[in-house]
PDB file of C-alpha atoms and ligand atoms in Angstrom:
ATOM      1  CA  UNK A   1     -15.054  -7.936  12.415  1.00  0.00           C
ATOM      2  CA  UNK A   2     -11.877  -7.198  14.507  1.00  0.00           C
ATOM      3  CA  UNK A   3      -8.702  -5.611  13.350  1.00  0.00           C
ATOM      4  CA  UNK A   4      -5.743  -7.591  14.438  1.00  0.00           C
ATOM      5  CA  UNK A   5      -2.218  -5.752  14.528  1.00  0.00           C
ATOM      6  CA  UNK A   6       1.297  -7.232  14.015  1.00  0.00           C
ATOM      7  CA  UNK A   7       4.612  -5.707  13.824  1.00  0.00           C
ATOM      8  CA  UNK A   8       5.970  -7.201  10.601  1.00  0.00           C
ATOM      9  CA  UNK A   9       9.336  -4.991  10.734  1.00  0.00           C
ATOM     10  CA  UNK A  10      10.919  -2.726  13.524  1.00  0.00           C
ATOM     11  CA  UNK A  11       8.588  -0.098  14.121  1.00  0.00           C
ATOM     12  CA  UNK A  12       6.146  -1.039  11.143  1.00  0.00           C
ATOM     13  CA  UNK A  13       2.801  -2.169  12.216  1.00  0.00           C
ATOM     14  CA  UNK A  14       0.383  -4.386   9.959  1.00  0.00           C
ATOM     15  CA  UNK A  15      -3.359  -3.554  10.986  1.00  0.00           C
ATOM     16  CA  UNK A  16      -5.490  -6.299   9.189  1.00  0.00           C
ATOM     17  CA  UNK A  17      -8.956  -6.564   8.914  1.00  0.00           C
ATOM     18  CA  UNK A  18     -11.010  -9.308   7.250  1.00  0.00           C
ATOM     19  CA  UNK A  19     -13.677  -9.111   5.392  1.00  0.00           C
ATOM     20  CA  UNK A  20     -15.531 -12.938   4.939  1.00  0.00           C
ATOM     21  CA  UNK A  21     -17.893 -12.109   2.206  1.00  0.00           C
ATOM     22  CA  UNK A  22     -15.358 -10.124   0.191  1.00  0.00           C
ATOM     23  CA  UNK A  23     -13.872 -13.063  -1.999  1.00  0.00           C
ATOM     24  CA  UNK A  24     -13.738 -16.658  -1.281  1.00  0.00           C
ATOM     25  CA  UNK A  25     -11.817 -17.562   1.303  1.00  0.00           C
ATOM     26  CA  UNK A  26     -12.405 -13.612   3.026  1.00  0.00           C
ATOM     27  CA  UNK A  27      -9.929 -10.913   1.406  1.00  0.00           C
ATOM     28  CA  UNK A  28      -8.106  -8.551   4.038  1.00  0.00           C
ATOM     29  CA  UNK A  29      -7.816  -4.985   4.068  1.00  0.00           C
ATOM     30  CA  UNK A  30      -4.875  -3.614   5.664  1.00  0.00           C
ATOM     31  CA  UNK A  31      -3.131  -0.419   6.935  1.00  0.00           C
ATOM     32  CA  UNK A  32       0.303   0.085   8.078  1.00  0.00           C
ATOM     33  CA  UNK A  33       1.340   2.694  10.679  1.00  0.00           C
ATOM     34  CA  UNK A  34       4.908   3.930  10.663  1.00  0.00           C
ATOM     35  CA  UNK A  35       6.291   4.735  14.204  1.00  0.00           C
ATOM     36  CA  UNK A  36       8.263   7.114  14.000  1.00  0.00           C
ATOM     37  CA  UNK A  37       8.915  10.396  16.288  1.00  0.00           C
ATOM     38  CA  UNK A  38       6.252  11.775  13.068  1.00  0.00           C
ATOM     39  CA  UNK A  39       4.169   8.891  12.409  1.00  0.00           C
ATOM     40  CA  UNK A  40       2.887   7.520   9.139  1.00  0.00           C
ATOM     41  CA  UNK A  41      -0.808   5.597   8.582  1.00  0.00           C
ATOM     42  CA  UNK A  42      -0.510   4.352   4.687  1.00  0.00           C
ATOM     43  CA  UNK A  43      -3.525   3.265   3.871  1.00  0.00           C
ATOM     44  CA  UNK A  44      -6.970   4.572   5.890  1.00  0.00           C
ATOM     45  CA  UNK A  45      -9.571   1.828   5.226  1.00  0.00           C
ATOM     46  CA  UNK A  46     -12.845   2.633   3.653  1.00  0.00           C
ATOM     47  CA  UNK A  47     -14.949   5.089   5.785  1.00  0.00           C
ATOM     48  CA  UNK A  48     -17.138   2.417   6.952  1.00  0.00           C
ATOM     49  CA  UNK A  49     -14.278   0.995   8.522  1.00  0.00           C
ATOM     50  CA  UNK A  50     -12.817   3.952  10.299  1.00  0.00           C
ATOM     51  CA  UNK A  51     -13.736   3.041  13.752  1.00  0.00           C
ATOM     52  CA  UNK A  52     -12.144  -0.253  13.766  1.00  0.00           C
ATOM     53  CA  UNK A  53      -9.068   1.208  12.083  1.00  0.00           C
ATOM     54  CA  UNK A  54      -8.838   4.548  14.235  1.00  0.00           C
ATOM     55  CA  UNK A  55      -9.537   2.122  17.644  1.00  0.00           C
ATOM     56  CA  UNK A  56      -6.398  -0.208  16.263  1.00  0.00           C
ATOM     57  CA  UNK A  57      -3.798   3.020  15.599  1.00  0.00           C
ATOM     58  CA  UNK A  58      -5.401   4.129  19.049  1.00  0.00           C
ATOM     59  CA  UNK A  59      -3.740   0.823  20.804  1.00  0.00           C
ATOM     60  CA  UNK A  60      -0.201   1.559  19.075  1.00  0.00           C
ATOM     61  CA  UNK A  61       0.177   5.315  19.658  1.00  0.00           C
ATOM     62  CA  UNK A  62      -2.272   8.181  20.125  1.00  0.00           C
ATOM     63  CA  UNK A  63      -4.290   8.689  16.986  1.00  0.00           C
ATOM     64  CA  UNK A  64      -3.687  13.115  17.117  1.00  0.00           C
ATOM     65  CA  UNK A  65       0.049  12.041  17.016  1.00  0.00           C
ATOM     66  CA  UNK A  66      -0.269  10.703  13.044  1.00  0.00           C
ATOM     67  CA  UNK A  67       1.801  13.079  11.223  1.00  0.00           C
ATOM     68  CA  UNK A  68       1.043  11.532   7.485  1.00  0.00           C
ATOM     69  CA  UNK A  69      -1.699   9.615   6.376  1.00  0.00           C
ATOM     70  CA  UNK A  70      -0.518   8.457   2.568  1.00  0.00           C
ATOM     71  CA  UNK A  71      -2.003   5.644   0.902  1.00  0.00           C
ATOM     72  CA  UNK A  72      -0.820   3.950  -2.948  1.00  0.00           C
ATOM     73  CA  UNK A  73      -3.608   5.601  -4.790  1.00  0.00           C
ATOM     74  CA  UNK A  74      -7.323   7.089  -4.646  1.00  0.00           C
ATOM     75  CA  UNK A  75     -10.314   4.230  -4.068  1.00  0.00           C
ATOM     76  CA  UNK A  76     -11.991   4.213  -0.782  1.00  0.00           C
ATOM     77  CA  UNK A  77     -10.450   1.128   0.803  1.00  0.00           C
ATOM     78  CA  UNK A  78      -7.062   2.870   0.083  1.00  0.00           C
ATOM     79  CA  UNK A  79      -7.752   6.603   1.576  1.00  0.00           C
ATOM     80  CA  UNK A  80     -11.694   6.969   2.141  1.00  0.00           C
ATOM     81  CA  UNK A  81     -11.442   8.150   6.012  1.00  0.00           C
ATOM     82  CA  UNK A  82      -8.482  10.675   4.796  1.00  0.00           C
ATOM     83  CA  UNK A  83     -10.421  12.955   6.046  1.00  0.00           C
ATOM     84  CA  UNK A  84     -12.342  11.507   9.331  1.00  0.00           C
ATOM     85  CA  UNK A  85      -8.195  11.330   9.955  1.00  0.00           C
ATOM     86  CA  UNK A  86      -7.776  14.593   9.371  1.00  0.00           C
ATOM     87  CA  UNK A  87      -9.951  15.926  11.244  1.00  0.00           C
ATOM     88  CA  UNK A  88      -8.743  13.256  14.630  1.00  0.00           C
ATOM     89  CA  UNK A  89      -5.161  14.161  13.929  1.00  0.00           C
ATOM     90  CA  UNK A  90      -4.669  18.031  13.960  1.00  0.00           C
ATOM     91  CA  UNK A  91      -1.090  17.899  12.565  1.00  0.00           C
ATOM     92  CA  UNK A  92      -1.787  15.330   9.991  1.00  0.00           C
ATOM     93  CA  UNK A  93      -1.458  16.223   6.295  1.00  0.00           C
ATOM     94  CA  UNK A  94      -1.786  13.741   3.026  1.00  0.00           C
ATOM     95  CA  UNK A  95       1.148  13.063   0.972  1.00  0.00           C
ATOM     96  CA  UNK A  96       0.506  11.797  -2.085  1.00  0.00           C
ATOM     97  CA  UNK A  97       2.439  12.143  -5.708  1.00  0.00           C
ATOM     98  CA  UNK A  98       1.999  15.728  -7.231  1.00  0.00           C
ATOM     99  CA  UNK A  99       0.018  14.467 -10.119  1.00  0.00           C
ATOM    100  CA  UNK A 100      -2.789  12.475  -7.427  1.00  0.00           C
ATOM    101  CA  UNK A 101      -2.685  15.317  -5.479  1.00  0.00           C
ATOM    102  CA  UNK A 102      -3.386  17.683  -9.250  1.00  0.00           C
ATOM    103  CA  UNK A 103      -5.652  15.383 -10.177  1.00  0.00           C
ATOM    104  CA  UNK A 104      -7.948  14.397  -6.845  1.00  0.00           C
ATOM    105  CA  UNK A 105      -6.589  15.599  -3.820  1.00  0.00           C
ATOM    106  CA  UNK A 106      -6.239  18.987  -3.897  1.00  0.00           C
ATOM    107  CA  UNK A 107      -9.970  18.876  -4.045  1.00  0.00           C
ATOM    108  CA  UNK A 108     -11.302  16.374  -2.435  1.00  0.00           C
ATOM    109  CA  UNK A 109      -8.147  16.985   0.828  1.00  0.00           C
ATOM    110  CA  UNK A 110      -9.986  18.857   3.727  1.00  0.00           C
ATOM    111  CA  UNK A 111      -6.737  20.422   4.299  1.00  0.00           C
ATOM    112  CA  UNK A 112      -4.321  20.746   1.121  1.00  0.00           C
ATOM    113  CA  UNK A 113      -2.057  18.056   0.652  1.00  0.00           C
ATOM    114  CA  UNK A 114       1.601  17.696   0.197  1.00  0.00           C
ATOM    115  CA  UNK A 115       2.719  17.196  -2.792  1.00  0.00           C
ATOM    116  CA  UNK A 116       5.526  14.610  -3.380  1.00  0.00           C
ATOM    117  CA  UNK A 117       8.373  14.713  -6.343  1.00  0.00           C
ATOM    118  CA  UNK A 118       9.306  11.220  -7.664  1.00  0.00           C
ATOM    119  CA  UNK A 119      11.999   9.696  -5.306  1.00  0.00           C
ATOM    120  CA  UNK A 120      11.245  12.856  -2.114  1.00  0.00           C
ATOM    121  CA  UNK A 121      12.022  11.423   1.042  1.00  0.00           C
ATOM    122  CA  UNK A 122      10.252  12.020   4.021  1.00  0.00           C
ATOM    123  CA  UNK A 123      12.089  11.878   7.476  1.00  0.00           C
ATOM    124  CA  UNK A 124      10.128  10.490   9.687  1.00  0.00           C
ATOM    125  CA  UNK A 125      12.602  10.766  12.491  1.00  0.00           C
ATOM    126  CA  UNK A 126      13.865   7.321  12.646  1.00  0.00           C
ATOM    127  CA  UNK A 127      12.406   6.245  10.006  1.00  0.00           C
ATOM    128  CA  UNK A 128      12.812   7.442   6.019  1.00  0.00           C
ATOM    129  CA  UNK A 129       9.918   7.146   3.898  1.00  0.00           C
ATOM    130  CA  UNK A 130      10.628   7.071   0.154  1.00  0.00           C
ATOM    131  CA  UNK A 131       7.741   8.031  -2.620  1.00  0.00           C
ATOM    132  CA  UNK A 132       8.102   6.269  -5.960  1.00  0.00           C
ATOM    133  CA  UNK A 133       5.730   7.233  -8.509  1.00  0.00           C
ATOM    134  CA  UNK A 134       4.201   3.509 -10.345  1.00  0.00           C
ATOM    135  CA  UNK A 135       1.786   5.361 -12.919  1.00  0.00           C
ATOM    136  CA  UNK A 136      -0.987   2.633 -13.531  1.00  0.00           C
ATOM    137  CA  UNK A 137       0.987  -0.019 -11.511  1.00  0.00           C
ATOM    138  CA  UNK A 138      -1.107  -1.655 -10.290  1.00  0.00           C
ATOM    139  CA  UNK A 139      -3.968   0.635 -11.386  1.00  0.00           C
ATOM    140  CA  UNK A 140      -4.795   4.381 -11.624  1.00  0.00           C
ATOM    141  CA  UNK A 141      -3.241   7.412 -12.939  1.00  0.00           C
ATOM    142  CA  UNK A 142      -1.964   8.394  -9.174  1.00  0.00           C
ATOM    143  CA  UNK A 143      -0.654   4.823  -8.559  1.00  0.00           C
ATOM    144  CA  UNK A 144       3.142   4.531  -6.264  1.00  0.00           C
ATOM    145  CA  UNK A 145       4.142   2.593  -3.836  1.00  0.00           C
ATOM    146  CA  UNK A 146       6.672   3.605  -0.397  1.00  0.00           C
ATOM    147  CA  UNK A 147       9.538   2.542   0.786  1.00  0.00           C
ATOM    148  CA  UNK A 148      10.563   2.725   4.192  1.00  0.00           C
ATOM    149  CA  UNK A 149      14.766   2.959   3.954  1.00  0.00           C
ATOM    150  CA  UNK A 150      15.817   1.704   7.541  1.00  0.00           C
ATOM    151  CA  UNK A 151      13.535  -1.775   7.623  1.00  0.00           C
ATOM    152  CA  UNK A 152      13.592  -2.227   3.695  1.00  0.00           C
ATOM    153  CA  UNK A 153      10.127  -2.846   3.730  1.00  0.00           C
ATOM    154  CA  UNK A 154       8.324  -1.776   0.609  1.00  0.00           C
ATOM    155  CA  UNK A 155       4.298  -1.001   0.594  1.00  0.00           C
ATOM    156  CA  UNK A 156       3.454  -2.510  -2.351  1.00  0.00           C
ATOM    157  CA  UNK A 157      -0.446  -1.746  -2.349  1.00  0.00           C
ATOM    158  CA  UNK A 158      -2.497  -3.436  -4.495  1.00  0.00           C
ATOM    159  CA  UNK A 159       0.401  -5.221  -5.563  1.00  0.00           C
ATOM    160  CA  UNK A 160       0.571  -8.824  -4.994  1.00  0.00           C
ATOM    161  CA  UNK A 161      -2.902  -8.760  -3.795  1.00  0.00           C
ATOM    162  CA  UNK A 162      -4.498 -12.450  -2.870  1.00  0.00           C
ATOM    163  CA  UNK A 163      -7.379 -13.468  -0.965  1.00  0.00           C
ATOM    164  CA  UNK A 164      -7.855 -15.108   2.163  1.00  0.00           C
ATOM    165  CA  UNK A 165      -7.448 -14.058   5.906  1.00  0.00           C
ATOM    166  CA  UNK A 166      -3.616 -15.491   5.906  1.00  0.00           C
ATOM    167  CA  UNK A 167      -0.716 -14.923   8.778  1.00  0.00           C
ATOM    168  CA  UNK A 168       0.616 -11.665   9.018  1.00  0.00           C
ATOM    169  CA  UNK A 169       4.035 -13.039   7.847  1.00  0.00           C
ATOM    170  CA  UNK A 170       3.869 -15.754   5.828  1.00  0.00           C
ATOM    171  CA  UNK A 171       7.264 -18.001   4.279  1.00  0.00           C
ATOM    172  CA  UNK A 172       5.381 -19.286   1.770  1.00  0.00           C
ATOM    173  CA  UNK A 173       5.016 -18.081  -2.004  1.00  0.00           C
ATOM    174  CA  UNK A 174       2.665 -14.960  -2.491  1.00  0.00           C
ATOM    175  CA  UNK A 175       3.346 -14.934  -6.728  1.00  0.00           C
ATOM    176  CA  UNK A 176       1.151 -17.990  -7.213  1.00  0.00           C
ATOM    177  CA  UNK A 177      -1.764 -16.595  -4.884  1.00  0.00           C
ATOM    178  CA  UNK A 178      -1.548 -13.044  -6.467  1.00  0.00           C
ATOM    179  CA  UNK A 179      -1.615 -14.454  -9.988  1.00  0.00           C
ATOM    180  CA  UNK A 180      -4.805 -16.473  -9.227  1.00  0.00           C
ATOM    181  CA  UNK A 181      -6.352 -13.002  -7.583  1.00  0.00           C
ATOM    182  CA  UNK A 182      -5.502 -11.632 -10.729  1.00  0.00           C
ATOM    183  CA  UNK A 183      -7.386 -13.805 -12.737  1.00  0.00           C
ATOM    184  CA  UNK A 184     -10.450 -13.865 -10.210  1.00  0.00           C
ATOM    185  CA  UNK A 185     -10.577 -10.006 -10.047  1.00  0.00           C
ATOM    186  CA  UNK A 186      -8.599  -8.519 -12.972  1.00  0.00           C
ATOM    187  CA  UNK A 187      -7.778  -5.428 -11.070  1.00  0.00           C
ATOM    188  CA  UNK A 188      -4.416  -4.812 -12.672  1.00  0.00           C
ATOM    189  CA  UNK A 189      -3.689  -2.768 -15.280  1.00  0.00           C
ATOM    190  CA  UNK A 190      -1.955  -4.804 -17.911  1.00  0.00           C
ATOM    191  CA  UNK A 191      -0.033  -2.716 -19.710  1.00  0.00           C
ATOM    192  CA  UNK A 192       3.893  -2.315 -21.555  1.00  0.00           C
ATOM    193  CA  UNK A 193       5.017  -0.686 -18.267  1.00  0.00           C
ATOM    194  CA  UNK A 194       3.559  -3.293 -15.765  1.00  0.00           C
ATOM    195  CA  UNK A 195       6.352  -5.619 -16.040  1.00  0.00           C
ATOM    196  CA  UNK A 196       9.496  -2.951 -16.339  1.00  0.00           C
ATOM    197  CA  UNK A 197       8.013  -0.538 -13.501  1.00  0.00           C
ATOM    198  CA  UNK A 198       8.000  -3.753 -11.218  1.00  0.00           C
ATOM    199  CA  UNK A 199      11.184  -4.852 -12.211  1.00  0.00           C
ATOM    200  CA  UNK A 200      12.306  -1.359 -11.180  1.00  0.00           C
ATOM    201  CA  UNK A 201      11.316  -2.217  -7.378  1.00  0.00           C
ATOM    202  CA  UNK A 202      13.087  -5.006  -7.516  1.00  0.00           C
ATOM    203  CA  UNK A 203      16.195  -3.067  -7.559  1.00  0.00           C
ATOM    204  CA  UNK A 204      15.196  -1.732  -4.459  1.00  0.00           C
ATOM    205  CA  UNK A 205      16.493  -5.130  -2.759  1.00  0.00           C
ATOM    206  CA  UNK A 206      13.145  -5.226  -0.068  1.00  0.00           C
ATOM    207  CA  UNK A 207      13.993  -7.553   2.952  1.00  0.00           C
ATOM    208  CA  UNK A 208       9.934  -6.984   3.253  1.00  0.00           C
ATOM    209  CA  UNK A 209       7.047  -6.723   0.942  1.00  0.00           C
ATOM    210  CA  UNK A 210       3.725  -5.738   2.782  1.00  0.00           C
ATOM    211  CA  UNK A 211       0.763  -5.421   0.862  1.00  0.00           C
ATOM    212  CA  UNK A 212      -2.221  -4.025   1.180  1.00  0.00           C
ATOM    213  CA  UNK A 213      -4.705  -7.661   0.415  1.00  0.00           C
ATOM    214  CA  UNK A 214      -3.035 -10.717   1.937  1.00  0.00           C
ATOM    215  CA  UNK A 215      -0.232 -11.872   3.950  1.00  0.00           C
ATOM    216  CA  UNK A 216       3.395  -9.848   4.187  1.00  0.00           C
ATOM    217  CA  UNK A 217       6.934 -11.629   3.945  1.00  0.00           C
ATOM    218  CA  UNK A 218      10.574 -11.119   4.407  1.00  0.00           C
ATOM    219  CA  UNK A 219      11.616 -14.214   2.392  1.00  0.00           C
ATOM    220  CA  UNK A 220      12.632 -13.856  -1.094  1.00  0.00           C
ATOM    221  CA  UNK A 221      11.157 -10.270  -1.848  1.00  0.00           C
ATOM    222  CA  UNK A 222      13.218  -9.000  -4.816  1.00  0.00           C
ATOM    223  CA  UNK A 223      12.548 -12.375  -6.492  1.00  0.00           C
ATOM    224  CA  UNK A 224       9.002 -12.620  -6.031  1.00  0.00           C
ATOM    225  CA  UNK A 225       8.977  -8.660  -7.553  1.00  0.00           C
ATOM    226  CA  UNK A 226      10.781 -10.144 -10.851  1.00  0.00           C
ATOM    227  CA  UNK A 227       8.393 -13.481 -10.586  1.00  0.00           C
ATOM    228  CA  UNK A 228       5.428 -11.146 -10.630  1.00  0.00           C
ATOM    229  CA  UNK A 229       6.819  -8.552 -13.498  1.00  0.00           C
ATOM    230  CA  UNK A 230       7.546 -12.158 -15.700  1.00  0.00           C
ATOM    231  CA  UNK A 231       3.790 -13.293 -14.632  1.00  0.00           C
ATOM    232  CA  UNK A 232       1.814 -10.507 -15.503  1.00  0.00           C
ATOM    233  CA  UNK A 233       4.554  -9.895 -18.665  1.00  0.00           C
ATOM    234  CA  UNK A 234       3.364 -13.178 -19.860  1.00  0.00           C
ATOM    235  CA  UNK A 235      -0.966 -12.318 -19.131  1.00  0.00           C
ATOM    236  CA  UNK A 236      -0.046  -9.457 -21.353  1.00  0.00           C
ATOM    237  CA  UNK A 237       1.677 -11.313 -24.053  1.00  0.00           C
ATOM    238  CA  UNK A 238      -1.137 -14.058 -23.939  1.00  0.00           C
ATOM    239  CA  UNK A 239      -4.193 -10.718 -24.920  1.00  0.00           C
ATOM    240  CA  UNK A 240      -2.044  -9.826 -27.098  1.00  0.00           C
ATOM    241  CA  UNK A 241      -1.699 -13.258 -29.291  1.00  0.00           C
ATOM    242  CA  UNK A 242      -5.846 -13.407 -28.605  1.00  0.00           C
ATOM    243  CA  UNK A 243      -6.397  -9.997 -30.446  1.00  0.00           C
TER     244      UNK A 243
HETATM  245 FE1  LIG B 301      -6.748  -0.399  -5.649  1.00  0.00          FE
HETATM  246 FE1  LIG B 302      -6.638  -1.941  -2.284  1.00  0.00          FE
END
């Protein structure tokens, strides 16, 4: 496995590793470092995974110079070298939503965390990284996503997840992909809330969407948001007719 790194937006680097025997077609797990003058690793990888990821933040900047390591919400290909991280970067600290941090990472944090209100910016110097709290969208308790406010590029997570070991920027259409992820995996949370708390990103006006499992764009990325809110609006609609 190698980790292959891309700069999808000024200053916003895409590390992407994938794994074949995931899903068909291989499924990619990916990290995004921030550069600013403090930077920002959202997403760690799973712990298995930390050398490859560390090595690939090691060819962008010096790893002891991450500031925040931040990730959507708590499974181990989201944060579980947080603390191998930690304990490489002696300024670092985990941000996370005040409710993850009540709920998981005040315990399971080598060093506390800092805990983020709804909408907190951080100032990355250069860069501005928003917090939006996305309870159960896509899954989990803990769940938001980040915006970055200079480059307009919102981390998405788990959202639009789809398989395959695509470009790092991709034209093409990520809804239909993610919806056929969804049915193969059924990772998402279905709920009242899924559609409208999407919707609400959408107002955001991204020029980029970078998620976490597939391919990143700058084409069309408040309308695939409201495509996405109407598909999984619909999936919810459908269980409820079957019940
Ligand atoms: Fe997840
Ligand atoms: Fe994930």
């Amino acid at each position: 496995m190698q980790t292959q790194i891309d700069e999808i937006a000024d200053g916003v680097y895409r590390l992407s590793t994938c794994v074949r025997e995931a899903a068909p077609g291989g499924f990619t797990f990916n990290q995004f470092l921030i550069n600013g003058d403090d930077p920002l690793l959202f997403h760690t990888g799973p712990r298995a995974m930390f050398p490859l990821v560390s090595q690939a933040v090691a060819r962008i900047i010096p790893r002891e110079r991450i500031r925040w390591i931040t990730f959507g919400h708590v499974e181990s290909d989201e944060c579980g070298s947080m603390n191998e991280f930690l304990a490489v970067a002696p300024r670092a600290e985990v941000a996370h939503g005040a409710l993850g941090c009540m709920v998981s990472l005040d315990d399971l944090c080598d060093r506390p965390p800092r805990k983020l209100a709804d909408g907190e910016v951080i100032d990355l110097g250069g860069k501005r990284i928003r917090h939006i709290d996305t309870p159960h969208v896509p899954h989990n308790w803990e769940a938001r996503v980040l915006f970055e406010e200079t480059t307009k590029t919102l981390l998405c997570g788990d959202l639009f997840t789809h398989t395959g070991d695509g470009p790092a920027l991709t034209d093409g259409d990520i809804v239909g992909p993610a919806v056929a992820a969804e049915e193969f995996f059924h990772a998402t949370a279905l709920t009242v809330v899924t559609a409208a708390t999407i919707r609400r990103l959408a107002t955001l006006q991204p020029q980029v969407l970078a998620p976490m499992h597939g391919s990143s764009t700058r084409t069309r990325c408040s309308d695939a948001l409201l495509e996405l809110a109407d598909a999984y609006e619909l999936m919810v609609k459908r269980r409820e007719r079957s019940e």
